[in-house]
XYZ file of N, CA and C in Angstrom:
321
model
N 0.847 -1.180 0.000
C 0.000 0.000 0.000
C 0.890 1.240 0.000
N 0.603 2.142 -0.884
C 1.339 3.404 -0.951
C 0.581 4.424 -0.110
N 1.231 4.900 0.952
C 0.587 5.868 1.857
C 0.979 7.278 1.462
N -0.030 8.092 1.201
C 0.204 9.471 0.781
C -0.560 10.416 1.695
N 0.126 11.442 2.135
C -0.483 12.526 2.897
C -0.384 13.783 2.034
N -1.477 14.511 1.965
C -1.500 15.747 1.183
C -1.876 16.888 2.115
N -1.063 17.936 2.107
C -1.382 19.117 2.886
C -2.679 19.737 2.389
N -3.571 20.040 3.326
C -4.878 20.582 2.965
C -5.048 21.967 3.581
N -5.463 22.891 2.764
C -5.802 24.238 3.215
C -7.183 24.531 2.632
N -8.142 24.953 3.438
C -9.485 25.186 2.909
C -9.517 26.211 1.772
N -8.521 27.075 1.716
C -8.450 28.056 0.613
C -8.008 27.398 -0.689
N -7.504 26.160 -0.608
C -7.017 25.444 -1.788
C -7.711 24.083 -1.916
N -8.967 24.017 -1.546
C -9.717 22.767 -1.569
C -9.758 22.144 -2.963
N -10.014 22.946 -3.972
C -10.080 22.411 -5.342
C -8.741 21.806 -5.746
N -7.646 22.455 -5.378
C -6.313 21.945 -5.718
C -6.087 20.585 -5.066
N -6.493 20.432 -3.807
C -6.356 19.146 -3.122
C -7.082 18.042 -3.896
N -8.325 18.302 -4.259
C -9.140 17.285 -4.928
C -8.607 16.945 -6.319
N -8.140 17.941 -7.038
C -7.563 17.685 -8.361
C -6.300 16.846 -8.232
N -5.455 17.187 -7.261
C -4.223 16.416 -7.067
C -4.532 14.974 -6.659
N -5.433 14.799 -5.699
C -5.788 13.440 -5.267
C -6.324 12.630 -6.448
N -7.153 13.234 -7.263
C -7.679 12.539 -8.439
C -6.556 12.183 -9.414
N -5.601 13.088 -9.587
C -4.508 12.822 -10.524
C -3.651 11.646 -10.054
N -3.543 11.450 -8.755
C -2.809 10.292 -8.211
C -3.599 9.017 -8.467
N -4.859 9.018 -8.065
C -5.686 7.816 -8.162
C -5.917 7.386 -9.608
N -6.051 8.340 -10.496
C -6.333 8.023 -11.896
C -5.173 7.312 -12.581
N -3.948 7.496 -12.070
C -2.765 6.935 -12.726
C -2.082 5.829 -11.921
N -2.556 5.560 -10.718
C -1.892 4.589 -9.840
C -2.122 3.157 -10.317
N -1.039 2.387 -10.341
C -1.127 0.972 -10.720
C -1.180 0.057 -9.498
N -1.027 0.641 -8.309
C -1.073 -0.113 -7.054
C -2.036 0.581 -6.095
N -2.470 -0.116 -5.065
C -3.359 0.514 -4.085
C -2.688 1.708 -3.405
N -3.460 2.761 -3.235
C -2.974 4.005 -2.647
C -3.962 4.451 -1.573
N -3.438 4.921 -0.454
C -4.283 5.606 0.521
C -3.873 7.064 0.519
N -4.851 7.928 0.544
C -4.587 9.370 0.549
C -5.279 9.963 1.764
N -4.503 10.666 2.574
C -5.052 11.320 3.761
C -4.742 12.811 3.695
N -5.759 13.649 3.808
C -5.496 15.086 3.868
C -4.990 15.460 5.261
N -4.010 16.321 5.330
C -3.565 16.847 6.620
C -4.324 18.148 6.855
N -5.427 18.040 7.586
C -6.318 19.169 7.849
C -6.196 19.580 9.313
N -5.960 20.848 9.551
C -5.831 21.311 10.933
C -7.053 20.969 11.767
N -8.234 21.029 11.170
C -9.458 20.741 11.922
C -9.516 19.297 12.399
N -8.787 18.408 11.767
C -8.777 17.006 12.162
C -7.568 16.643 13.025
N -6.664 17.580 13.195
C -5.423 17.302 13.932
C -5.339 18.046 15.260
N -6.438 18.619 15.713
C -6.405 19.488 16.888
C -5.936 18.787 18.157
N -6.062 17.466 18.233
C -5.612 16.746 19.431
C -4.106 16.532 19.451
N -3.469 16.546 18.279
C -2.022 16.289 18.229
C -1.226 17.509 17.768
N -1.887 18.476 17.165
C -1.188 19.665 16.668
C -1.815 20.889 17.321
N -1.102 21.451 18.286
C -1.650 22.559 19.064
C -0.893 23.866 18.848
N 0.041 23.859 17.948
C 0.845 25.058 17.686
C -0.033 26.149 17.075
N 0.045 27.372 17.604
C -0.730 28.458 16.992
C -0.155 28.817 15.619
N -1.022 29.249 14.744
C -0.579 29.616 13.400
C 0.298 30.858 13.473
N 1.437 30.790 12.799
C 2.384 31.897 12.738
C 2.077 32.740 11.507
N 2.291 34.018 11.596
C 1.982 34.929 10.494
C 2.763 34.601 9.221
N 3.926 33.962 9.359
C 4.742 33.646 8.186
C 4.352 32.325 7.507
N 3.434 31.582 8.102
C 2.985 30.346 7.468
C 2.133 30.706 6.251
N 2.514 30.175 5.105
C 1.756 30.502 3.899
C 0.509 29.648 3.737
N 0.479 28.460 4.374
C -0.683 27.578 4.292
C -0.968 26.981 5.665
N -2.164 26.409 5.809
C -2.515 25.738 7.061
C -1.617 24.541 7.340
N -1.066 23.943 6.299
C -0.291 22.714 6.482
C 1.214 22.936 6.492
N 1.659 24.171 6.619
C 3.097 24.458 6.579
C 3.906 23.558 7.510
N 3.418 23.334 8.720
C 4.171 22.533 9.687
C 3.569 21.159 9.934
N 2.345 20.930 9.505
C 1.729 19.625 9.760
C 2.439 18.506 9.010
N 3.174 18.834 7.964
C 3.923 17.813 7.216
C 4.880 17.038 8.123
N 5.342 17.662 9.191
C 6.276 16.999 10.091
C 5.586 15.985 11.009
N 4.263 15.909 10.965
C 3.514 14.925 11.738
C 3.417 13.569 11.033
N 3.807 13.487 9.783
C 3.621 12.259 9.013
C 4.246 11.038 9.701
N 5.478 11.080 10.161
C 6.016 9.887 10.856
C 5.173 9.497 12.080
N 4.751 10.493 12.853
C 3.910 10.228 14.013
C 2.592 9.588 13.599
N 1.958 10.143 12.580
C 0.674 9.627 12.110
C 0.785 8.205 11.564
N 1.981 7.815 11.149
C 2.224 6.451 10.647
C 2.726 5.533 11.749
N 2.738 6.017 12.978
C 3.232 5.191 14.082
C 4.713 4.896 13.959
N 5.439 5.766 13.272
C 6.881 5.597 13.042
C 7.191 4.259 12.381
N 6.271 3.773 11.557
C 6.438 2.492 10.871
C 6.326 2.685 9.368
N 7.216 2.072 8.635
C 7.107 2.040 7.185
C 7.354 3.368 6.500
N 6.858 3.451 5.302
C 7.077 4.599 4.443
C 5.775 5.331 4.164
N 5.911 6.628 3.920
C 4.792 7.459 3.484
C 5.383 8.629 2.710
N 4.562 9.243 1.901
C 4.991 10.415 1.142
C 4.079 11.584 1.481
N 4.660 12.762 1.606
C 3.889 13.992 1.805
C 4.017 14.850 0.558
N 2.912 15.451 0.163
C 2.902 16.386 -0.959
C 2.094 17.615 -0.587
N 2.508 18.764 -1.095
C 1.652 19.941 -1.040
C 0.475 19.696 -1.978
N -0.604 20.417 -1.771
C -1.809 20.154 -2.562
C -1.780 20.776 -3.955
N -0.897 21.713 -4.182
C -0.908 22.428 -5.470
C 0.005 21.751 -6.499
N -0.208 20.449 -6.649
C 0.605 19.658 -7.571
C -0.315 18.820 -8.456
N 0.270 18.190 -9.457
C -0.411 17.202 -10.285
C 0.503 15.995 -10.428
N -0.056 14.802 -10.371
C 0.709 13.584 -10.611
C 0.460 13.211 -12.068
N 1.477 13.336 -12.894
C 1.332 13.098 -14.324
C 1.772 11.701 -14.745
N 2.201 10.896 -13.773
C 2.623 9.529 -14.048
C 2.200 8.667 -12.865
N 2.443 7.404 -12.955
C 2.086 6.459 -11.909
C 2.914 6.735 -10.654
N 2.261 6.981 -9.532
C 2.959 7.258 -8.277
C 3.820 6.074 -7.850
N 3.502 4.875 -8.313
C 4.312 3.694 -7.979
C 5.745 3.841 -8.487
N 5.934 4.549 -9.576
C 7.292 4.763 -10.090
C 8.107 5.599 -9.107
N 7.504 6.597 -8.513
C 8.177 7.398 -7.487
C 8.382 6.564 -6.227
N 7.375 5.829 -5.829
C 7.436 4.979 -4.632
C 8.590 3.988 -4.710
N 8.824 3.448 -5.883
C 9.887 2.459 -6.062
C 11.290 3.050 -5.920
N 11.414 4.350 -5.912
C 12.721 5.003 -5.770
C 13.154 5.197 -4.317
N 12.280 4.866 -3.369
C 12.638 5.111 -1.969
C 13.844 4.254 -1.566
N 14.625 4.764 -0.620
C 15.828 4.077 -0.144
C 15.425 3.069 0.921
N 15.461 1.826 0.575
C 15.035 0.783 1.500
C 16.212 0.138 2.221
N 17.406 0.737 2.145
C 18.586 0.132 2.766
C 18.426 -0.021 4.278
N 17.765 0.911 4.935
C 17.535 0.802 6.384
C 16.670 -0.406 6.703
N 15.672 -0.668 5.868
C 14.808 -1.830 6.081
C 15.613 -3.111 6.013
N 16.479 -3.214 5.018
C 17.294 -4.420 4.855
C 18.286 -4.571 6.005
N 18.863 -3.471 6.455
C 19.786 -3.507 7.585
C 19.070 -4.007 8.831
N 17.862 -3.502 9.082
C 17.100 -3.930 10.251
C 16.743 -5.409 10.164
N 16.387 -5.873 8.978
C 16.050 -7.281 8.812
C 17.254 -8.163 9.121
N 18.429 -7.763 8.648
C 19.639 -8.562 8.884
C 20.019 -8.560 10.348
N 19.865 -7.405 11.016
C 20.236 -7.311 12.426
C 19.314 -8.140 13.313
N 18.077 -8.331 12.893
C 17.125 -9.075 13.726
C 17.288 -10.588 13.573
N 18.102 -11.024 12.632
C 18.297 -12.472 12.424
C 19.316 -13.040 13.367
């Protein structure tokens, strides 16, 4: 499963939906997409918004490891993007050397 988090800002709602659709329309493998919305993160993200933050998700991207339980891989994207190819091609480029090292050490 390819885990994707997309920064969500209510001022850019259309961009989020277009990007999510562009991922799903081209994906050759199962994908989960989760929006990082401040309204849904109030229990874990309590930092007040700073005047220099350009979007609601400026700092929520750093919650991705926590939201994944510090397990496995996930990708974060800003919402103002388009996926013009299969996201699996990008997913396959991740550095899995740490995974292999951990597997060998546990034997």
